[in-house]
Coordinates of C-alpha atoms and ligand atoms in Angstrom, one line a residue:
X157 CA 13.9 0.5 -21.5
X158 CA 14.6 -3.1 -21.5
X159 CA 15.7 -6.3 -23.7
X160 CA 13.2 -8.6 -25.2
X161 CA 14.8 -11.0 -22.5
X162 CA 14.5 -8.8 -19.6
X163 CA 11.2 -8.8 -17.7
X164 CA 10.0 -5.3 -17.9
X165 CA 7.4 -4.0 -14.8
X166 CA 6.1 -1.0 -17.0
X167 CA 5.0 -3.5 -19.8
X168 CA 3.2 -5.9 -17.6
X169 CA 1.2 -2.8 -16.1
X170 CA 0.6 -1.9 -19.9
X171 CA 0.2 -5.3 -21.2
X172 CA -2.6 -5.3 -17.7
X173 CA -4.2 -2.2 -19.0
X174 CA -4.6 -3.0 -22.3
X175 CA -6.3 -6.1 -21.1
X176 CA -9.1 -4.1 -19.8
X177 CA -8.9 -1.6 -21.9
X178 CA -10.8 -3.4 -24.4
X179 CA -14.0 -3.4 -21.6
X180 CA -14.5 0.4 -22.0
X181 CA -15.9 2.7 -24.4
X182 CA -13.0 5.5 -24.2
X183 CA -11.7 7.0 -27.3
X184 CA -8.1 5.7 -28.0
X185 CA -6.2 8.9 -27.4
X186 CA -7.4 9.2 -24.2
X187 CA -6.5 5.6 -23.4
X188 CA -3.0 5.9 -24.1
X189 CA -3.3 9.3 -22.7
X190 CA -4.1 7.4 -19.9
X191 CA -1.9 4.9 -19.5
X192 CA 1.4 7.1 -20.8
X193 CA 3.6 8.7 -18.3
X194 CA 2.9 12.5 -17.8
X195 CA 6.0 13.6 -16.6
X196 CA 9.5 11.8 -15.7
X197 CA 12.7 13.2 -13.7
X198 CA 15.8 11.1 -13.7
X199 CA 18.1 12.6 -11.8
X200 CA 22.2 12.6 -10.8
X201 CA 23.5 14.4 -7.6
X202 CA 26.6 13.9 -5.8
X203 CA 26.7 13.1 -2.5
X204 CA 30.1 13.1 0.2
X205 CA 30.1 9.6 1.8
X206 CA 33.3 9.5 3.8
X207 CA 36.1 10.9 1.9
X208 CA 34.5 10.2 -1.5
X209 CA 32.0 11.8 -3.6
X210 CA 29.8 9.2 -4.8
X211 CA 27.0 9.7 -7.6
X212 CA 23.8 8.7 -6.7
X213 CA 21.2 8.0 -9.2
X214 CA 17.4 8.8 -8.2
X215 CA 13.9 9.6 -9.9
X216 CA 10.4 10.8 -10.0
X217 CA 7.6 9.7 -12.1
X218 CA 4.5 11.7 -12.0
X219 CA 2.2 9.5 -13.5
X220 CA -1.2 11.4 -14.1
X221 CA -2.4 14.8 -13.8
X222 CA -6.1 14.2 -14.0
X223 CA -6.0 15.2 -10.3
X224 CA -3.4 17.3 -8.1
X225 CA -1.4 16.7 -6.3
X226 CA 0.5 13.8 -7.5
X227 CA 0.7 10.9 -4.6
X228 CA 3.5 8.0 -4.4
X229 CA 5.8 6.4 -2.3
X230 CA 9.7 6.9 -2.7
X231 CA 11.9 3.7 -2.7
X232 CA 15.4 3.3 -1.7
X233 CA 16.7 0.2 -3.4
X234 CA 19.4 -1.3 -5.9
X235 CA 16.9 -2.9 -8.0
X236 CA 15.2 0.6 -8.4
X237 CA 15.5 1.7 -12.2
X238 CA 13.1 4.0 -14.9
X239 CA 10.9 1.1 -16.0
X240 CA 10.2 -0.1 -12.2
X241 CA 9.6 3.8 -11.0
X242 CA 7.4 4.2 -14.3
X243 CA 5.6 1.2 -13.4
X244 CA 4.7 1.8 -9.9
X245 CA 3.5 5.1 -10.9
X246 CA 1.0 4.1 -12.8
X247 CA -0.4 1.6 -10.5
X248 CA -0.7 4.7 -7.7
X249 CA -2.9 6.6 -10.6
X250 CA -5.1 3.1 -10.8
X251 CA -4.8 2.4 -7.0
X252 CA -6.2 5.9 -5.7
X253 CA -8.9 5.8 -8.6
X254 CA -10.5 2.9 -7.4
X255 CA -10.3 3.8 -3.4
X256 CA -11.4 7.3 -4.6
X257 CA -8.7 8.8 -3.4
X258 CA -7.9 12.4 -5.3
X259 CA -4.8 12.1 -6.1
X260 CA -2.9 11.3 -9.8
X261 CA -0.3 8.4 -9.6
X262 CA 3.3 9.4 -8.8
X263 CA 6.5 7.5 -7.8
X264 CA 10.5 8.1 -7.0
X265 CA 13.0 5.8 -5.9
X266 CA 16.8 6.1 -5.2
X267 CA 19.2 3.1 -6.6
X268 CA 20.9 2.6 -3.4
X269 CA 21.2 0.2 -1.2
X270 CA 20.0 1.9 2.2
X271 CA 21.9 -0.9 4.5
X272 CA 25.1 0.2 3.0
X273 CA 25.0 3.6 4.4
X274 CA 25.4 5.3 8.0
X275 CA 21.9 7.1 9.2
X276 CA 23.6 10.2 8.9
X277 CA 24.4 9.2 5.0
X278 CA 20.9 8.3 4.5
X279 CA 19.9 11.8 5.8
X280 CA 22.4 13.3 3.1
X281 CA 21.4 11.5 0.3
X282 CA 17.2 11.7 1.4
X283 CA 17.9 16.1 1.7
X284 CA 19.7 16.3 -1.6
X285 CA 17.2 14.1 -3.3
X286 CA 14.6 16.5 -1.5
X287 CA 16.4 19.4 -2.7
X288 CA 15.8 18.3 -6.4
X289 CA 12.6 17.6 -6.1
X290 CA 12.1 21.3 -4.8
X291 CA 14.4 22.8 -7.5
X292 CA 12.1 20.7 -10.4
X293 CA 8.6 21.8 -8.1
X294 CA 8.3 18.0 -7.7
X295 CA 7.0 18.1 -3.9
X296 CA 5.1 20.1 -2.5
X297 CA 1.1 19.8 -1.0
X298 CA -0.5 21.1 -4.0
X299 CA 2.1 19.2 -6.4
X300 CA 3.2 16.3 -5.6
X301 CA 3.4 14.0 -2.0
X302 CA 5.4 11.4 -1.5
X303 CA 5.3 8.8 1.0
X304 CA 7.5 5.8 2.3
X305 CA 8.0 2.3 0.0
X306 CA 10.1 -0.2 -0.1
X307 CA 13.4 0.7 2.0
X308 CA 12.1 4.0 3.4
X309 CA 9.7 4.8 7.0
X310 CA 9.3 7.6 9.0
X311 CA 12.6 8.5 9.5
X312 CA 13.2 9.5 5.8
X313 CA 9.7 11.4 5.5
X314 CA 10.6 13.5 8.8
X315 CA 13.7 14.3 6.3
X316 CA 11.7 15.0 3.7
X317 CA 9.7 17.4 5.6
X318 CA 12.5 19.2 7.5
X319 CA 14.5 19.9 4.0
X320 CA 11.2 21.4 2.3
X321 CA 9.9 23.3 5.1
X322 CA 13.7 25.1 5.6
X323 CA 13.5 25.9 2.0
X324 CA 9.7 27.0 1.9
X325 CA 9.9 29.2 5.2
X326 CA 6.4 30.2 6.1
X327 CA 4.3 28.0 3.8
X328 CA 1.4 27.6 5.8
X329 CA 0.1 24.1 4.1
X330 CA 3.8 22.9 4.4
X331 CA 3.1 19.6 6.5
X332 CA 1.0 18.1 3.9
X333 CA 4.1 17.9 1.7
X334 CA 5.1 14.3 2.3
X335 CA 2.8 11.5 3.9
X336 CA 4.2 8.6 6.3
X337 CA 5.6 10.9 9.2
X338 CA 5.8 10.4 12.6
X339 CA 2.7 11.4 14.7
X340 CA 4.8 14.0 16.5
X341 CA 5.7 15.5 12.9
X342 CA 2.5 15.9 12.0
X343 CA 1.6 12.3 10.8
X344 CA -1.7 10.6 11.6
X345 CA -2.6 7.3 13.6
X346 CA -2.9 4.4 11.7
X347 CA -0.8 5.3 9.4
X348 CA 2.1 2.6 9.8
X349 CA -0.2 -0.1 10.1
X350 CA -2.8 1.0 7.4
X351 CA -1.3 -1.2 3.8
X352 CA -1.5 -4.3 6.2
X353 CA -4.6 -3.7 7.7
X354 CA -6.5 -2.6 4.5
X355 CA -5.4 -6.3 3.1
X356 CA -7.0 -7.9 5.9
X357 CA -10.2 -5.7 5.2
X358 CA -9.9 -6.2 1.8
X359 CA -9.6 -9.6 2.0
X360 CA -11.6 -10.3 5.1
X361 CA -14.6 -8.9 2.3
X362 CA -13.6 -11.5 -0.2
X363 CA -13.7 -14.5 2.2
X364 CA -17.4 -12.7 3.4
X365 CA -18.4 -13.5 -0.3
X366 CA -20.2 -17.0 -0.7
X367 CA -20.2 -17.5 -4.2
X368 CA -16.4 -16.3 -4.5
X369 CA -15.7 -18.7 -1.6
X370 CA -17.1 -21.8 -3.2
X371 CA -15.6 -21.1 -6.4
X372 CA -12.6 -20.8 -4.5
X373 CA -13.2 -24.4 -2.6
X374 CA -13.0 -22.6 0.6
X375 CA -15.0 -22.1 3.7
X376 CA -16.9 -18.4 4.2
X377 CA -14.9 -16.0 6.8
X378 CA -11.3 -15.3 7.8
X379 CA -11.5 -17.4 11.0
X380 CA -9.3 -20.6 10.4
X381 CA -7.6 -20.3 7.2
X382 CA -4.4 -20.9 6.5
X383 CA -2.2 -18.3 5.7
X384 CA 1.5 -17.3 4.2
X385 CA 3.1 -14.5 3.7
X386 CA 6.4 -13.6 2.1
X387 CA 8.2 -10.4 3.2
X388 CA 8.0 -9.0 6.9
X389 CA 8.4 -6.0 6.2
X390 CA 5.9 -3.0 7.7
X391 CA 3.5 -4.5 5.3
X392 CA 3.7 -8.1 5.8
X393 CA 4.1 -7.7 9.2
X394 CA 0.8 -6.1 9.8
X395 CA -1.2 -8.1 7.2
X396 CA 0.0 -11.3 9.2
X397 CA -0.8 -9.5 12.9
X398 CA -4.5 -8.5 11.6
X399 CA -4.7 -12.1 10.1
X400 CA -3.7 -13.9 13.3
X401 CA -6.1 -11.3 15.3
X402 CA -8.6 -12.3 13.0
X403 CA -8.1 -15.8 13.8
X404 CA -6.6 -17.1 11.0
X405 CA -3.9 -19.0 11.2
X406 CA -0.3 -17.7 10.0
X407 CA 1.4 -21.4 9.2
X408 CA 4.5 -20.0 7.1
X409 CA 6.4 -16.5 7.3
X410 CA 9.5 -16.0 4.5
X411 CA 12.1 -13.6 4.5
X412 CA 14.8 -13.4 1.8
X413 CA 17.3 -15.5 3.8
X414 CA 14.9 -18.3 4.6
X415 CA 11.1 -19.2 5.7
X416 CA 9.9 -20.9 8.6
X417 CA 6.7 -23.2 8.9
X418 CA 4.4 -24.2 11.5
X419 CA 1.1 -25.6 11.0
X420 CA -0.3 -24.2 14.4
X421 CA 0.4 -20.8 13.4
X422 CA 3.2 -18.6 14.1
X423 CA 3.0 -15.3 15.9
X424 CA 4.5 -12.6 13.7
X425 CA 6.1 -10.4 16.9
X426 CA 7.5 -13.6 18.1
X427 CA 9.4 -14.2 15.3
X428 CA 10.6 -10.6 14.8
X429 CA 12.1 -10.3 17.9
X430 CA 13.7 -13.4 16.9
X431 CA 15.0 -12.4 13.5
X432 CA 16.4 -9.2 15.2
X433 CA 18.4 -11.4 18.0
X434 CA 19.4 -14.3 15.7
X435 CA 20.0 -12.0 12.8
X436 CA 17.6 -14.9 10.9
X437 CA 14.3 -16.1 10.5
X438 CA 15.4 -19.5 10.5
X439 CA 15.3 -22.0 13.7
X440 CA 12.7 -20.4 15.3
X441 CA 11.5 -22.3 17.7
X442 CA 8.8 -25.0 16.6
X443 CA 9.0 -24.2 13.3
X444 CA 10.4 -26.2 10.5
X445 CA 13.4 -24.3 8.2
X446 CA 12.8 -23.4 4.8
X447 CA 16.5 -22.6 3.9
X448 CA 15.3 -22.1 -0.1
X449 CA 12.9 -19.3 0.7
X450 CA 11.2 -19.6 -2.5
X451 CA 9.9 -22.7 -1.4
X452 CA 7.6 -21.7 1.0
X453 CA 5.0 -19.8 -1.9
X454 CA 4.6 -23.1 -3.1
X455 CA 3.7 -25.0 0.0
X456 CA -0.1 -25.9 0.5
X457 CA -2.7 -22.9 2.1
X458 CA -5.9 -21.2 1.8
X459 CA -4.1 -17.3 1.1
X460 CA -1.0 -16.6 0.2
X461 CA 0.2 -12.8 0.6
X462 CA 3.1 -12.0 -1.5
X463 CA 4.0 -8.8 0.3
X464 CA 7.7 -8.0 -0.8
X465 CA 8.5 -7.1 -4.5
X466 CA 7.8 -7.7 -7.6
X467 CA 8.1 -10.8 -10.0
X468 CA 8.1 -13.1 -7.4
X469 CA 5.5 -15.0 -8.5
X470 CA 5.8 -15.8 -12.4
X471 CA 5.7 -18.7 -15.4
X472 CA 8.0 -20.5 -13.6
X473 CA 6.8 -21.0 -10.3
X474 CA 3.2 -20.2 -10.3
X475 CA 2.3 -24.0 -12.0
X476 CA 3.5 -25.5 -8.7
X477 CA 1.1 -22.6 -6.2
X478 CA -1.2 -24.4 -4.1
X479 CA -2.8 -21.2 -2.3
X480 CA -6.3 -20.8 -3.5
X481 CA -6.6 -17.1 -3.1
X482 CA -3.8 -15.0 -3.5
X483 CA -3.7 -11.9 -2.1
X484 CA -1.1 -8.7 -3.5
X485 CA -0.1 -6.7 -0.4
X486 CA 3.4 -5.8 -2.5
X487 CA 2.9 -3.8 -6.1
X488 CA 3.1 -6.2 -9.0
X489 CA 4.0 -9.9 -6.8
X490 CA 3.1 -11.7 -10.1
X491 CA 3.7 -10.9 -13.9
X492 CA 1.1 -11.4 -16.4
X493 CA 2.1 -15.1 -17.7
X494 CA 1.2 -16.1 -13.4
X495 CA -1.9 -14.4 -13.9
X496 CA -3.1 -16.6 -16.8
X497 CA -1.6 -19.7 -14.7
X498 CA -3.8 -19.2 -12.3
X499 CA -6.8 -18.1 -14.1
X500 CA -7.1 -21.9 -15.7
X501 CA -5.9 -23.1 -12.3
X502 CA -8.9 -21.0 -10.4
X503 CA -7.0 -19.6 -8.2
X504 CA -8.4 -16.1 -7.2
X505 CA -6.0 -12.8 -7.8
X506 CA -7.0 -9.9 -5.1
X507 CA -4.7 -7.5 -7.2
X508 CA -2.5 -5.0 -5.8
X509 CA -3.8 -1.7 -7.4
X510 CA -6.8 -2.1 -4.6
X511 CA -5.3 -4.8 -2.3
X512 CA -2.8 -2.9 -1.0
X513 CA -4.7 1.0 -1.6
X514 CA -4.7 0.8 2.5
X515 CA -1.0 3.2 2.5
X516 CA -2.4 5.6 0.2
X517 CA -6.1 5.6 2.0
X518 CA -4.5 6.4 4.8
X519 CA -1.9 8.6 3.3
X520 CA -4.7 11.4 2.3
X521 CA -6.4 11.3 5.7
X522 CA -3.2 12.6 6.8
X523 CA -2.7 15.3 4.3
X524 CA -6.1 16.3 4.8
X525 CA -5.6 16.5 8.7
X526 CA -2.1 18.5 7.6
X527 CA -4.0 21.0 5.7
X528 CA -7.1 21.1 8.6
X529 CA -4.2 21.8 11.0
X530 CA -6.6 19.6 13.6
X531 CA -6.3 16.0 14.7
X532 CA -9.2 14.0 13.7
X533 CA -11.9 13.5 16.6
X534 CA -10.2 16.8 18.7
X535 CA -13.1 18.9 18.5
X536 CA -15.9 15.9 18.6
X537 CA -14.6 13.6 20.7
X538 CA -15.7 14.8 24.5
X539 CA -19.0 16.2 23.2
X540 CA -20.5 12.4 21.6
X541 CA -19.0 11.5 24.9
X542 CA -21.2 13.9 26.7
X543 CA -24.0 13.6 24.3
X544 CA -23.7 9.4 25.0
X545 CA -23.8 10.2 28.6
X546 CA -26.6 12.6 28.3
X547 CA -29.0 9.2 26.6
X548 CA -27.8 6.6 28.5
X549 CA -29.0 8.5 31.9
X550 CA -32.0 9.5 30.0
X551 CA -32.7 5.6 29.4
X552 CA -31.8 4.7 32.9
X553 CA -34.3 6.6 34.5
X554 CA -37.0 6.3 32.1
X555 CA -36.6 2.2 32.5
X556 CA -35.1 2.4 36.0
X557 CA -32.6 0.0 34.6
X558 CA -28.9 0.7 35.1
X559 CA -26.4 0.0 32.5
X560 CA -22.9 -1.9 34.0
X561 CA -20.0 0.0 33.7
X562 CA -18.1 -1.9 31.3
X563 CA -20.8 -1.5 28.5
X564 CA -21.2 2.1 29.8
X565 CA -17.8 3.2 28.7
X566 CA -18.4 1.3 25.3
X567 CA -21.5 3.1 24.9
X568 CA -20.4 6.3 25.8
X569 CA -17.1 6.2 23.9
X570 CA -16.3 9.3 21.5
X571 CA -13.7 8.2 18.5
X572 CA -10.7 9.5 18.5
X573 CA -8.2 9.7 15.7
X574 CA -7.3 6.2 15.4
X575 CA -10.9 4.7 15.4
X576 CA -11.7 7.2 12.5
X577 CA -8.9 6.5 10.4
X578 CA -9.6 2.4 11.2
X579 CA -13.5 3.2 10.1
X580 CA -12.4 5.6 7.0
X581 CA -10.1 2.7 6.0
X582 CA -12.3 -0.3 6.7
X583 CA -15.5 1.3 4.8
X584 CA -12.8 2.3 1.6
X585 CA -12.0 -1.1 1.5
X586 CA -15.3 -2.6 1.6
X587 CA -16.7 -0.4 -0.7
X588 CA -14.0 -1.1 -3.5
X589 CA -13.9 -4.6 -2.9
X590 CA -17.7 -4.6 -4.0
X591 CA -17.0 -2.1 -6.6
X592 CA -14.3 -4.3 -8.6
X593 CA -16.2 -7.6 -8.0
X594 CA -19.8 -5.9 -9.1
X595 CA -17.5 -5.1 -12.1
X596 CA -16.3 -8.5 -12.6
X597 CA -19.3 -10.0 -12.1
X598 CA -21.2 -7.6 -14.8
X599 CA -19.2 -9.0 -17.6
X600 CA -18.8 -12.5 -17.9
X601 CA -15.8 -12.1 -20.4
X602 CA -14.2 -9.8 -17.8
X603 CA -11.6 -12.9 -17.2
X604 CA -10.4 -11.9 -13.6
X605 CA -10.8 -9.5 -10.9
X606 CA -7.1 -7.6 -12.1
X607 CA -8.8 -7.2 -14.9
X608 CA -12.2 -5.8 -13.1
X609 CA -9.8 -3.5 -10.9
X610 CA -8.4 -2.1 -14.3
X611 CA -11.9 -1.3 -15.8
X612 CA -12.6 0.5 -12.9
X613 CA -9.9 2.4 -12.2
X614 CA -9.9 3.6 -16.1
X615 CA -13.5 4.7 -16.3
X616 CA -12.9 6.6 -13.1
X617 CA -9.9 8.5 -14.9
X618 CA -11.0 8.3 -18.0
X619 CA -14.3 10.5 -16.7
X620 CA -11.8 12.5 -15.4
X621 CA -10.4 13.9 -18.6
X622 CA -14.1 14.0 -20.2
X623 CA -15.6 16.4 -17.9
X624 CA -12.6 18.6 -17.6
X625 CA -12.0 18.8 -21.7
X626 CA -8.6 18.8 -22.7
X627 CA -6.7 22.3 -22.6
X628 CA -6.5 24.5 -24.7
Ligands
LIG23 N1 4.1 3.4 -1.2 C1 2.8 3.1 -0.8 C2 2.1 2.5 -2.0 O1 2.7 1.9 -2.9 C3 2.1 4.3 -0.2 C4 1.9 5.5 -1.1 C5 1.4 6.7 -0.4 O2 0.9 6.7 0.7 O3 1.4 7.8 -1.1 O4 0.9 2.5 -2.1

């Protein structure tokens, strides 16, 4: 899978789980039952790009079984190969066991590089992928749902849908094939936004902590800390809006061509309307230029939010972080040799596997809205209005007292779909941020909370296999 010399993704995840592995009580055959891959497709189709045929290399990795349907993004990317797709996998098994999110780990990527090709190219090579993943019964809502990752949006999941519904004419639960569409195709509000904003909650929970916060040398509470984040992507981008709404304060923002730092903050919309007229991040205005955008990790903050790929943070660099928490909005930002770095440094990991579970939280509110064939909050939303109304009135004549209108409309407010997906998400995050850090805390060899995430998320599966036996 790879060289000795080579970093390989899929061994730090098992070198990760092994790690924790050692905290539980689970037989070993259902540990590396576990951590194995169930099922992998590599996969060759051509494609007509111009007036060539081109081969295009793609995959699906179907991590675990212990619960259907599988769940995982699909990546369009050069880097993408086995060992990454393998990898990534397993962290979606991990990832949706600790949010309690019933779904086994699953992953696919394509190894192209999607700013090579024409849109109507993408939608070629997104269909035929599409089409063998149907022929294999690799999608489907009871099988296996993928998502958008790294390179891929709503666009490529509308694809996605349209090639599996024309092939599965009359499938009733058909929408709940793919996650990540648009809201007119079935998608749910919240959706785009949810991995960034279930980092902010996520870590907003970890700043609420006293005793992590000391440890950390840090102040309790989001409000005023100093931020970075790498990658402003849909992910980055939204992590550093809920952060500056938050009020902290965003003081670098780095993008593969350069970084830009301000020490009043920057505002993330700003400076993406400015990378799309410039073409650059750099020279925006009142920031300073990082032209080596590797740099800006290492410049002093409170949180630093790695929220591109993976590997970026490793033995080389991570001597010379200054951040004091670090928080994974991207899947596997640092390899195992950072994670001991930091661990004598005290610098606190908020690992990816729940970090950055906001996607995939999200993602199963919309399949479950797919297969209620209802948008959240349609049927309840006028009568807690009415019901609100019905109260308030009540209160105003029994106390003769009137209520101003302003706070009359906040009273009387029903939740529609995007409050209950924000709620659903905020109350997942909180709840497995105490979960992993409960864990952590329970063991005082349990050496960080990676580690805490891992004991978790194995227990949960490995419970899994115990109640259900193993067939035949
Ligand atoms: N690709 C995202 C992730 O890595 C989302 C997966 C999903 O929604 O299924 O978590």
């Amino acid at each position: 899978m790879s060289t000795q010399h080579e970093y390989s993704f899929f061994d730090a995840v098992l070198a990760n789980f092994d790690k924790a592995a050692k905290f539980t009580n689970w037989d070993p055959g259902i540990l590396e039952q576990i951590k194995l891959c169930n099922s992998v497709y590599r996969m060759h189709f051509p494609v007509k790009i111009g007036d060539k045929i081109e081969v295009i290399k793609a995959y699906r990795v179907q991590h675990s079984h212990h619960k259907t349907p599988c769940k995982g993004g699909i990546r369009f990317a050069t880097t993408v190969n086995l060992d990454e797709v393998m990898a990534l996998a397993a962290l979606m098994t991990y990832k949706c066991a600790i949010v309690n999110v019933p779904f086994g780990g699953a992953k696919g990527g394509i190894s192209i590089d999607p700013k090579k090709y024409t849109p109507y190219e993408l939608e070629k090579i997104t269909r035929r992928y599409t089409h063998e993943l149907i022929k294999k019964n690799f999608i489907g809502p009871g099988t296996d749902v993928p998502a958008p990752d790294y390179g891929t949006g709503e666009r490529e999941m509308s694809w996605i849908l349209d090639t599996y519904t024309s092939m599965k004419p009359g499938e009733i639960d058909a929408l709940g094939c793919v996650t990540g569409k648009p809201i007119t195709q079935g998608g749910v509000r919240g959706r785009r936004e949810a991995t960034g904003l279930g980092v902010f909650y996520g870590l907003k929970e970890i700043c609420s902590m006293p005793d992590l916060m000391e440890k950390a040398g840090l102040t309790v509470g989001v409000e005023g800390k100093r931020v970075i984040v790498q990658g402003l992507g849909n992910v980055g981008y939204h992590a550093a809006k809920f952060f500056r709404e938050g009020g902290a304060k965003v003081i670098a923002l780095a993008e593969y061509e350069g970084a830009i730092f301000n020490t009043n903050g920057l505002n993330e919309e700003e400076v993406r309307q400015h990378r799309k007229k410039e073409g650059t991040i750099l020279n925006f205005p009142g920031a300073t230029n990082i032209t080596n955008t590797a740099e800006a990790l290492e410049l002093d903050c409170d949180i630093l939010i790695p929220a591109a790929l993976e590997n970026v943070i490793n033995g080389e660099n991570a001597p010379r972080i200054k951040a004091r928490i670090v928080g994974e909005a991207a899947n596997g930002p640092l390899t195992p040799d950072a994670d001991e770095i930091f661990i004598q440094k005290g610098i606190l990991v908020v690992p990816d596997m729940y970090l950055n579970a906001g996607g995939v939280t999200v993602s199963y509110f919309e399949w479950l809205k797919n297969l209620s064939h209802v948008r959240y909050g349609r049927m309840e939303k006028r009568f807690t209005e009415n019901q609100n109304r019905n109260i308030l009135s009540q209160m105003e004549e029994l106390t003769g007292k009137s209520v101003g209108d302003k706070e009359k409309e906040i009273i009387m407010h029903g939740p529609n779909e995007a409050d209950l997906v924000y709620s659903g998400l905020e109350e997942t995050m909180i709840g497995a941020t105490r979960e992993i850090v409960d864990t952590w805390k329970s063991n005082p060899d349990i050496p960080d909370l990676r580690t805490a995430a891992y004991v978790v998320a194995i227990n949960k599966v490995g419970t899994s296999y115990e109640e259900l036996g193993i067939f035949p």
